[in-house]
PDB file of C-alpha atoms in Angstrom:
ATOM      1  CA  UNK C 210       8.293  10.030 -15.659  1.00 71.00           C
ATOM      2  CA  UNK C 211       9.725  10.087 -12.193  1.00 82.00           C
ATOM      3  CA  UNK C 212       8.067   7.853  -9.134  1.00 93.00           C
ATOM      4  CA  UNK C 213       7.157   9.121  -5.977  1.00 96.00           C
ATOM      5  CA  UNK C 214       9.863   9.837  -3.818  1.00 97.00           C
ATOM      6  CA  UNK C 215       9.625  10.405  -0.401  1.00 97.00           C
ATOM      7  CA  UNK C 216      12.552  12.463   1.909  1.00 97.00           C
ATOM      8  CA  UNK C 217      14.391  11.266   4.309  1.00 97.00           C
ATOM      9  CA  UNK C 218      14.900   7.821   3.771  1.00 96.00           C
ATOM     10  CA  UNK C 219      15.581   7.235   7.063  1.00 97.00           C
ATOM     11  CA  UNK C 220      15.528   9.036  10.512  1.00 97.00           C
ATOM     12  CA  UNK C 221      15.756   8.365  14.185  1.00 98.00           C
ATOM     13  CA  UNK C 222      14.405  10.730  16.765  1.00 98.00           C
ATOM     14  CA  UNK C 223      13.598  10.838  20.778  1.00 98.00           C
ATOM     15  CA  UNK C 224      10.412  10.112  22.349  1.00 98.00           C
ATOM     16  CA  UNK C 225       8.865  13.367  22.813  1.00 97.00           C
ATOM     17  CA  UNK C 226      10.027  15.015  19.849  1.00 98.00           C
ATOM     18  CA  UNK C 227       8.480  16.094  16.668  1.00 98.00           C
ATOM     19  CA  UNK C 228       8.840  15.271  13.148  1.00 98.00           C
ATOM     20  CA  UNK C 229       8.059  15.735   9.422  1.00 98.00           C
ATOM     21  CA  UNK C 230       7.962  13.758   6.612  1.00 98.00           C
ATOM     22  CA  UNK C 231       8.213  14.987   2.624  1.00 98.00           C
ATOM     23  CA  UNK C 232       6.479  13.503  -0.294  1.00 98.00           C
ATOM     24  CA  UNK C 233       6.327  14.420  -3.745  1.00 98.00           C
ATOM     25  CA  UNK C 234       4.257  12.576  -6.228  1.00 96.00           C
ATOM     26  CA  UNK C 235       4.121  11.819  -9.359  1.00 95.00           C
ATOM     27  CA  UNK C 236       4.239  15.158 -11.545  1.00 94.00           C
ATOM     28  CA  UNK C 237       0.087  15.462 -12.708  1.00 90.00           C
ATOM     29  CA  UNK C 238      -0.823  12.884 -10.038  1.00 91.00           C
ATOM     30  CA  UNK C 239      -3.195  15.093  -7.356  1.00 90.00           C
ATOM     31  CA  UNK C 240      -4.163  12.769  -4.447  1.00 92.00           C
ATOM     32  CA  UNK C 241      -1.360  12.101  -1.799  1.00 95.00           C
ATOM     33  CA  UNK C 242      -2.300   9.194   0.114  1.00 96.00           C
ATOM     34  CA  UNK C 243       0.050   8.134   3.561  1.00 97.00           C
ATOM     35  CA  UNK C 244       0.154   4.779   5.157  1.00 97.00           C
ATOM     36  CA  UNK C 245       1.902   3.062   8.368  1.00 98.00           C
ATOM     37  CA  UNK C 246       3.516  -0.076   7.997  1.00 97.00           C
ATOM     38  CA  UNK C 247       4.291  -1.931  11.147  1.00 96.00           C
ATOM     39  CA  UNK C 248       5.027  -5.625  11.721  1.00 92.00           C
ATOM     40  CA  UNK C 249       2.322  -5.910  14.446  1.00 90.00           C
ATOM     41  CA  UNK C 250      -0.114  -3.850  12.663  1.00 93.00           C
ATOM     42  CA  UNK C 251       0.668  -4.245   8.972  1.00 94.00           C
ATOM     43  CA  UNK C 252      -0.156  -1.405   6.465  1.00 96.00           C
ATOM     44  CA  UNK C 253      -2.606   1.204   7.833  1.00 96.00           C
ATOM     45  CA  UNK C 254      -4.069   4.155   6.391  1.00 96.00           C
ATOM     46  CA  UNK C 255      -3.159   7.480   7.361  1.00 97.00           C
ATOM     47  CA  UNK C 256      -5.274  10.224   5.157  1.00 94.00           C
ATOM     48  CA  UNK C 257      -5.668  11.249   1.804  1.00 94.00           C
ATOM     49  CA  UNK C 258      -4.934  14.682   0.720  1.00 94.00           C
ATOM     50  CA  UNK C 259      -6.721  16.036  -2.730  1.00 92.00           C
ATOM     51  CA  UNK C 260      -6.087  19.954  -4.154  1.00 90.00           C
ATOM     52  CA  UNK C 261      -4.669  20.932  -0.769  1.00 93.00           C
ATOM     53  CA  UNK C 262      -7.516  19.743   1.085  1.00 94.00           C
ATOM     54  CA  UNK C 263      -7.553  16.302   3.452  1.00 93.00           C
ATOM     55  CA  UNK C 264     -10.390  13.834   1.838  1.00 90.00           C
ATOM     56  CA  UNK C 265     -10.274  11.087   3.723  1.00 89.00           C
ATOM     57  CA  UNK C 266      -8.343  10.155   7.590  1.00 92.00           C
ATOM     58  CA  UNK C 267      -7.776   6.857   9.181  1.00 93.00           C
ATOM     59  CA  UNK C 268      -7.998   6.196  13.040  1.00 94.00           C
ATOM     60  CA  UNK C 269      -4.757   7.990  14.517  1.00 96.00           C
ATOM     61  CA  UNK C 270      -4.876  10.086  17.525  1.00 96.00           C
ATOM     62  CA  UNK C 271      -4.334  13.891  16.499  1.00 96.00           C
ATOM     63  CA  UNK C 272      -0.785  14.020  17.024  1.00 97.00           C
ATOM     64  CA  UNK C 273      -0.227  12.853  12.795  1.00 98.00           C
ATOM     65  CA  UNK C 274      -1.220  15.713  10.659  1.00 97.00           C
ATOM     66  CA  UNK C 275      -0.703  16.628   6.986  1.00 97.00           C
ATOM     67  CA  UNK C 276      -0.887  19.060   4.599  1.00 97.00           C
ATOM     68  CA  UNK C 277      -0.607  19.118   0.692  1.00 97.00           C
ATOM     69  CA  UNK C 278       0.823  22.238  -1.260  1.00 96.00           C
ATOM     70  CA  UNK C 279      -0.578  24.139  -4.540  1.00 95.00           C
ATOM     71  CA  UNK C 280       1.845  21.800  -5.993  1.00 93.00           C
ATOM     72  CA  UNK C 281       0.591  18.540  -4.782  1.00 94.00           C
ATOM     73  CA  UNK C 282       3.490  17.890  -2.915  1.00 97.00           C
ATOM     74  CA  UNK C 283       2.542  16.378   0.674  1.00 98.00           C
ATOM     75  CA  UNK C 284       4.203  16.371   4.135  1.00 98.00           C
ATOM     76  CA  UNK C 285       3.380  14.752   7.357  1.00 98.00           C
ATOM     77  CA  UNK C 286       4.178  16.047  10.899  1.00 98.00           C
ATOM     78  CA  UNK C 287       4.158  13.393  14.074  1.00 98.00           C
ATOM     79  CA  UNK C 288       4.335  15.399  17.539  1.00 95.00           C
ATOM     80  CA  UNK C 289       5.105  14.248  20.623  1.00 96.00           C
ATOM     81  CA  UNK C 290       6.765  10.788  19.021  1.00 98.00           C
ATOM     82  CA  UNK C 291       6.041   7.626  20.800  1.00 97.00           C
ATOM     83  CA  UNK C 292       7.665   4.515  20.754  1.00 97.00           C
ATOM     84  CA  UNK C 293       5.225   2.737  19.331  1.00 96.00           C
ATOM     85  CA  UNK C 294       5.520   5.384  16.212  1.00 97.00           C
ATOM     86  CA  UNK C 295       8.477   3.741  15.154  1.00 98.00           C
ATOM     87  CA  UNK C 296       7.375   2.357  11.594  1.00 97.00           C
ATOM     88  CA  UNK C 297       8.055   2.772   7.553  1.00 97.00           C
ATOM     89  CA  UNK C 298       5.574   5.687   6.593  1.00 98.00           C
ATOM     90  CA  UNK C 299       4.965   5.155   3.155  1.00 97.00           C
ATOM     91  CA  UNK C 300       3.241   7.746   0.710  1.00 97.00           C
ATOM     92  CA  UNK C 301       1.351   7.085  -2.769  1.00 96.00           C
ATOM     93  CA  UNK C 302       0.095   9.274  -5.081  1.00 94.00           C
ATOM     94  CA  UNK C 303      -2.920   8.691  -7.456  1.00 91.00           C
ATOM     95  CA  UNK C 304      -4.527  10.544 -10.505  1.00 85.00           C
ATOM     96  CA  UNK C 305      -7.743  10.882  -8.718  1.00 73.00           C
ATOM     97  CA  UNK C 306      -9.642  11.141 -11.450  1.00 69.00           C
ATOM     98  CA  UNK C 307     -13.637  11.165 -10.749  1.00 64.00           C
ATOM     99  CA  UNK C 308     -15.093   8.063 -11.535  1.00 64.00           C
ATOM    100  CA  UNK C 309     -11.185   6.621 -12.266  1.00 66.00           C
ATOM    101  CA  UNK C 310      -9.747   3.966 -10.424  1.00 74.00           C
ATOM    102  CA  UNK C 311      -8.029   3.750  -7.307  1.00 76.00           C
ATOM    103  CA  UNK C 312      -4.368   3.188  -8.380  1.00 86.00           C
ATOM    104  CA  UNK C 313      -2.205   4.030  -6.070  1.00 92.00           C
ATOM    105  CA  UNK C 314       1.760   4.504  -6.568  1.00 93.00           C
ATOM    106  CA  UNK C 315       4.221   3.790  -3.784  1.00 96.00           C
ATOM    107  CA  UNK C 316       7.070   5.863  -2.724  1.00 96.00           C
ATOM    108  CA  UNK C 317       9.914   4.049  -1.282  1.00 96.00           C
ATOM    109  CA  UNK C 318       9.167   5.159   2.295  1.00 96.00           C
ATOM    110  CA  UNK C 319      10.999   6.734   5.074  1.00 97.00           C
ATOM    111  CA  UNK C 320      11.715   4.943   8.173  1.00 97.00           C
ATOM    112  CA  UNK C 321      11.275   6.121  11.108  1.00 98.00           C
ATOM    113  CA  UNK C 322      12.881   5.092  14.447  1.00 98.00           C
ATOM    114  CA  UNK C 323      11.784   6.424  18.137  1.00 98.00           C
ATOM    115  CA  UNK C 324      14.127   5.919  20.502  1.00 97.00           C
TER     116      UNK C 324
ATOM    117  CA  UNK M 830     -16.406  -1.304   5.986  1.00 80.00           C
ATOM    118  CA  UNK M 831     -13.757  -3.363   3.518  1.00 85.00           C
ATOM    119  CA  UNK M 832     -11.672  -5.883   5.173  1.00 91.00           C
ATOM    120  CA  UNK M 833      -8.818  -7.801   3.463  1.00 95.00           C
ATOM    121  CA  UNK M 834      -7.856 -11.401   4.663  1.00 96.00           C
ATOM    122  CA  UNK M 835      -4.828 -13.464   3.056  1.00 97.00           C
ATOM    123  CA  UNK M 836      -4.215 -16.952   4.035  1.00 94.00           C
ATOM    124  CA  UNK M 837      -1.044 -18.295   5.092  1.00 93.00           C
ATOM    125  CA  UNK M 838       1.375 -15.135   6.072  1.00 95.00           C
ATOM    126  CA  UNK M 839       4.035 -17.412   4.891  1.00 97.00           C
ATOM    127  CA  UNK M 840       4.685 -19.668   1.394  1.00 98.00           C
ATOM    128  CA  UNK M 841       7.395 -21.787   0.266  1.00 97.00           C
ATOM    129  CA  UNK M 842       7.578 -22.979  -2.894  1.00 97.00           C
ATOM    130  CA  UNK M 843      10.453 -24.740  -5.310  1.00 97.00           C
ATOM    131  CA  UNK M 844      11.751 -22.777  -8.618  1.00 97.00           C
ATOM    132  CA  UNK M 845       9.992 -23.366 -11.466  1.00 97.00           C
ATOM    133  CA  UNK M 846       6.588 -24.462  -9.491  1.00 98.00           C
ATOM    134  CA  UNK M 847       2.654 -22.535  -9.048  1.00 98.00           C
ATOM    135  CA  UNK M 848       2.647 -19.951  -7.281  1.00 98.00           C
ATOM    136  CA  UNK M 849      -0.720 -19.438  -5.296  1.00 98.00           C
ATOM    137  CA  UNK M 850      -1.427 -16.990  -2.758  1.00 98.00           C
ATOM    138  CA  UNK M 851      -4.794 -16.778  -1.238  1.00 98.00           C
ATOM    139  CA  UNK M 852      -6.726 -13.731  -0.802  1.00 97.00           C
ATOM    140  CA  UNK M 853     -10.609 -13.108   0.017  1.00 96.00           C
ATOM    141  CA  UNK M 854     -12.053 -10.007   0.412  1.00 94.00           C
ATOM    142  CA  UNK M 855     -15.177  -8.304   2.398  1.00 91.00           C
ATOM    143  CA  UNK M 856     -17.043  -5.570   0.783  1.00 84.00           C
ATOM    144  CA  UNK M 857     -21.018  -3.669   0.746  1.00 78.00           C
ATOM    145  CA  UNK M 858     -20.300  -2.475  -2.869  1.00 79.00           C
ATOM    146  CA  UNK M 859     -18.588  -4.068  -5.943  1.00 78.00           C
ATOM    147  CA  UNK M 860     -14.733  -3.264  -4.918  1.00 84.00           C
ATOM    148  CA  UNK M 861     -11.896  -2.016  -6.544  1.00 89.00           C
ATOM    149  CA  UNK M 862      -9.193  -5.239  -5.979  1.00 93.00           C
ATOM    150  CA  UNK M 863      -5.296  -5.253  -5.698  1.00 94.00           C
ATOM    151  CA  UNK M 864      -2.007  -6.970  -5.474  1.00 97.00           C
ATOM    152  CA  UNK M 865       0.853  -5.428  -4.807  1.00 97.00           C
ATOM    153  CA  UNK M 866       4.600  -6.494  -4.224  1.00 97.00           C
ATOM    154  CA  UNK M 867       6.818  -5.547  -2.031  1.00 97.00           C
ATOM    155  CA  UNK M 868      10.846  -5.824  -1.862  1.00 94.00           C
ATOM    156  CA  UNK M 869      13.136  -5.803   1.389  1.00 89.00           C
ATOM    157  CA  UNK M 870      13.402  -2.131   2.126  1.00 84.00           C
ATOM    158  CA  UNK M 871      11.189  -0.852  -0.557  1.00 88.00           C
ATOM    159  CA  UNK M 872       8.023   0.661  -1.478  1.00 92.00           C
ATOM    160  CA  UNK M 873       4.897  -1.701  -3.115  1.00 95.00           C
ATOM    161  CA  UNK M 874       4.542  -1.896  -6.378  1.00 95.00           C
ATOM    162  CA  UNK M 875       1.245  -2.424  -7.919  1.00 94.00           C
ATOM    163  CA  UNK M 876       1.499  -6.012  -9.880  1.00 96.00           C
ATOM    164  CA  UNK M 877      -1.951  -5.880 -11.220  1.00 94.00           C
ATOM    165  CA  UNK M 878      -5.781  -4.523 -10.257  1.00 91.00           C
ATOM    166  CA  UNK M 879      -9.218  -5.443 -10.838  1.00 90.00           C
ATOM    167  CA  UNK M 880     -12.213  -3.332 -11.768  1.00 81.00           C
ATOM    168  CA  UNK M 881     -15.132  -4.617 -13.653  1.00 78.00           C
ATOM    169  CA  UNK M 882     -15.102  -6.339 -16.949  1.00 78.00           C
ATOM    170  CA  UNK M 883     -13.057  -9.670 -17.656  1.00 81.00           C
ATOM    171  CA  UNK M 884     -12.306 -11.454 -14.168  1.00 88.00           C
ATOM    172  CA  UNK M 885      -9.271 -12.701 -15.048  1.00 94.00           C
ATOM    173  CA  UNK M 886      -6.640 -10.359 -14.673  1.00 94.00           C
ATOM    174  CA  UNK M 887      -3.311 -10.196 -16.185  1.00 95.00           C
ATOM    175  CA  UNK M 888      -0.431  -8.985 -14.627  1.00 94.00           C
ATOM    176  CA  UNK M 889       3.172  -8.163 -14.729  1.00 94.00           C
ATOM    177  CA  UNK M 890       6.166 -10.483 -14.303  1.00 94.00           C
ATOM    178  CA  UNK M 891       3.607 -13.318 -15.258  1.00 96.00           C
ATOM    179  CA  UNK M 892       1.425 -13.046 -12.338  1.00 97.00           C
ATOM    180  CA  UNK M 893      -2.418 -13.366 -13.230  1.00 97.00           C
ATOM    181  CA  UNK M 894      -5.401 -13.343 -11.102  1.00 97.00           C
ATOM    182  CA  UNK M 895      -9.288 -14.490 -10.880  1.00 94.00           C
ATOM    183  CA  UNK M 896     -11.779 -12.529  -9.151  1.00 93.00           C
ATOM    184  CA  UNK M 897     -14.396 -14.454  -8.058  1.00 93.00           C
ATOM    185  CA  UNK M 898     -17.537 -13.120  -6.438  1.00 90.00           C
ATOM    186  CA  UNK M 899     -18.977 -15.422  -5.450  1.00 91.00           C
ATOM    187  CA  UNK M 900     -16.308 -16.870  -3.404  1.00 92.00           C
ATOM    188  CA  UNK M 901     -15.281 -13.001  -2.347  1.00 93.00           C
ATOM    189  CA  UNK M 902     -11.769 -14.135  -3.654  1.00 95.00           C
ATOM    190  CA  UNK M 903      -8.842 -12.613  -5.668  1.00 96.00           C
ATOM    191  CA  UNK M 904      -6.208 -15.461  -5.718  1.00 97.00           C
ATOM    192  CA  UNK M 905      -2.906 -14.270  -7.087  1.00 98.00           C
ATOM    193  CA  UNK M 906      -1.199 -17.227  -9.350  1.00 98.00           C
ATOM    194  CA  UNK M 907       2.015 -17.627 -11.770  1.00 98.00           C
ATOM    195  CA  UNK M 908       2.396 -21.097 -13.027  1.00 97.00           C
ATOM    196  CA  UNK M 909       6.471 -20.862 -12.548  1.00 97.00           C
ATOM    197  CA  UNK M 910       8.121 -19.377  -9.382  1.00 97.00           C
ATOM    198  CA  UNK M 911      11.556 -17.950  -9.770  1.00 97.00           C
ATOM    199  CA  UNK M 912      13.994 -16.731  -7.353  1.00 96.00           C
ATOM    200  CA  UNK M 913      13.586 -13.325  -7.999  1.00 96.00           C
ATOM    201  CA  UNK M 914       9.779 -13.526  -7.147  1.00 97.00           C
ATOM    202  CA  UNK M 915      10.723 -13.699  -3.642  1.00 97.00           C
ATOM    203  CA  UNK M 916       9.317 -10.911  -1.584  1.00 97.00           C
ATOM    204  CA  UNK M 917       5.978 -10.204   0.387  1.00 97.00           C
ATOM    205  CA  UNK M 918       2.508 -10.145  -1.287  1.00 98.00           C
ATOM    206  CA  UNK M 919      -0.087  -7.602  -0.378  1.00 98.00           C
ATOM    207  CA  UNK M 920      -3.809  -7.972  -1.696  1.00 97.00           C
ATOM    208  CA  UNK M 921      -5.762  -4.690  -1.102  1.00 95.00           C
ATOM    209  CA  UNK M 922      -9.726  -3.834  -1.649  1.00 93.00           C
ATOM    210  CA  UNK M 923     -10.879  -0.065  -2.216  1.00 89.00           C
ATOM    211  CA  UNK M 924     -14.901   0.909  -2.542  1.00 83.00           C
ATOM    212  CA  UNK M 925     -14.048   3.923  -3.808  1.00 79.00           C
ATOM    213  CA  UNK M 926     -12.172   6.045  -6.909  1.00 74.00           C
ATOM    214  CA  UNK M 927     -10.004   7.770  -4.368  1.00 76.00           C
ATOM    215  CA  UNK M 928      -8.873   7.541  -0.739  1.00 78.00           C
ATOM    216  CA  UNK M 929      -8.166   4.351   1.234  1.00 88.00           C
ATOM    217  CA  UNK M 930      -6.288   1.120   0.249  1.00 92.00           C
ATOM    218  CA  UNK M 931      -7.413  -2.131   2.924  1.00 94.00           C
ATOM    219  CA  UNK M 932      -4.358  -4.430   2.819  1.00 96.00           C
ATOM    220  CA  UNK M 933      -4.377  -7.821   3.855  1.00 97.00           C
ATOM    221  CA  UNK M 934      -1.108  -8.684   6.823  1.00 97.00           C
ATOM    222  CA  UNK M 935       0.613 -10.065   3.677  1.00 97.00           C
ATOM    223  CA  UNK M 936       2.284 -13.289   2.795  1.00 98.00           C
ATOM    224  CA  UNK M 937       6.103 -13.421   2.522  1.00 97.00           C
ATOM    225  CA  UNK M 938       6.739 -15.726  -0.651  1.00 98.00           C
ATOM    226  CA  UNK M 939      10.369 -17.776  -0.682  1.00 97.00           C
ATOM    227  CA  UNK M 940      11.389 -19.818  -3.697  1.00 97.00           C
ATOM    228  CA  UNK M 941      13.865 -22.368  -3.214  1.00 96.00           C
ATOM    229  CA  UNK M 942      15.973 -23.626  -5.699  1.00 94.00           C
TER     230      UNK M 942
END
């Protein structure tokens, strides 16, 4: 069964631009989960997205949105980019079953640079 | 809330010695606990979890790991380091069957030969 995998690897973009991130989990896997990893701030959560509907959101200004597809595939859009946005965005996908456990699998992450 | 602390954001150890890394845990409601590993330019990768039952938890590539509750701990262990073990260590707590992972700031393991 194919892992998560998570398009493009790696990107650089301008302060002030937009951008958007792809993520397609784990074929039968329905929650879509996206984190931040940054040295200063280590691994943060982003939201949760469950049957095309967001379950759960961290604390990040509005300018990170998401959206999940009939087909549980997930993307996140960054406006406006910052410097300080520059990070590894990392998504995992879970079964999500009710009552299940929490397992989360890891993409490989794209990498984002803000210059 | 869940918090996540690990001790020491940094371990050396020698090939072929313990392993320990150090992680307690904060939590209102019986969690759901974590460790996962992750690689130079990679994802994590889940190396073993923790729900109820036995508290000793077995993973892969030999780690294991005791959940204590009354210490609020989830120490990861593997009783012989080797080289290719090096990489950073993330514990992570979840009160829920869904949603959000807490991490810990991790703790980059090197083995030396």
């Amino acid at each position: 069964k194919a892992g998560v995998t998570q398009t493009p690897r790696y990107l650089i973009k301008t302060r002030g631009q937009q951008v958007t991130l792809s993520c397609s989990p784990i074929s039968g896997h329905r929650s879509v989960s996206w984190y931040q990893q940054t040295p200063g701030q280590g691994l943060q959560f982003l939201f949760e997205y469950f049957s095309e509907t967001q379950r759960n959101k961290g604390n990040f200004p509005g300018r990170f949105s998401g959206r999940q597809f009939s087909n549980s595939r997930s993307e996140m859009n960054v406006s406006t980019l910052e410097l300080g946005d520059s990070a590894l965005y990392l998504c995992a996908s879970s079964l999500a079953t009710s009552g299940g456990l929490n397992e989360q699998f890891f993409g490989p992450g794209t990498r984002l640079t803000v210059l | 809330a869940q918090s996540v602390t690990q001790l020491g954001s940094h371990v050396s150890v020698s090939e072929g010695a313990l392993v320990l890394l150090r992680c307690n845990y904060s939590s209102s409601v019986p969690p759901y606990l974590f460790w996962y590993v992750q690689y130079p330019n990679q994802g994590l990768q889940l190396l073993l979890k923790y729900t109820t039952g036995a508290t000793l938890v077995k993973g892969i590539n030999g780690f294991e790991a005791e959940f204590k509750k009354s210490e609020t701990s989830f120490h990861l262990t593997k009783p012989s380091a080797h080289m290719s073990d090096a990489a950073e260590y993330f514990c992570a707590v979840s009160v829920s069957s869904y949603g959000k992972l807490t991490f810990g700031q991790g703790t980059i393991l090197t083995v030396h030969p």
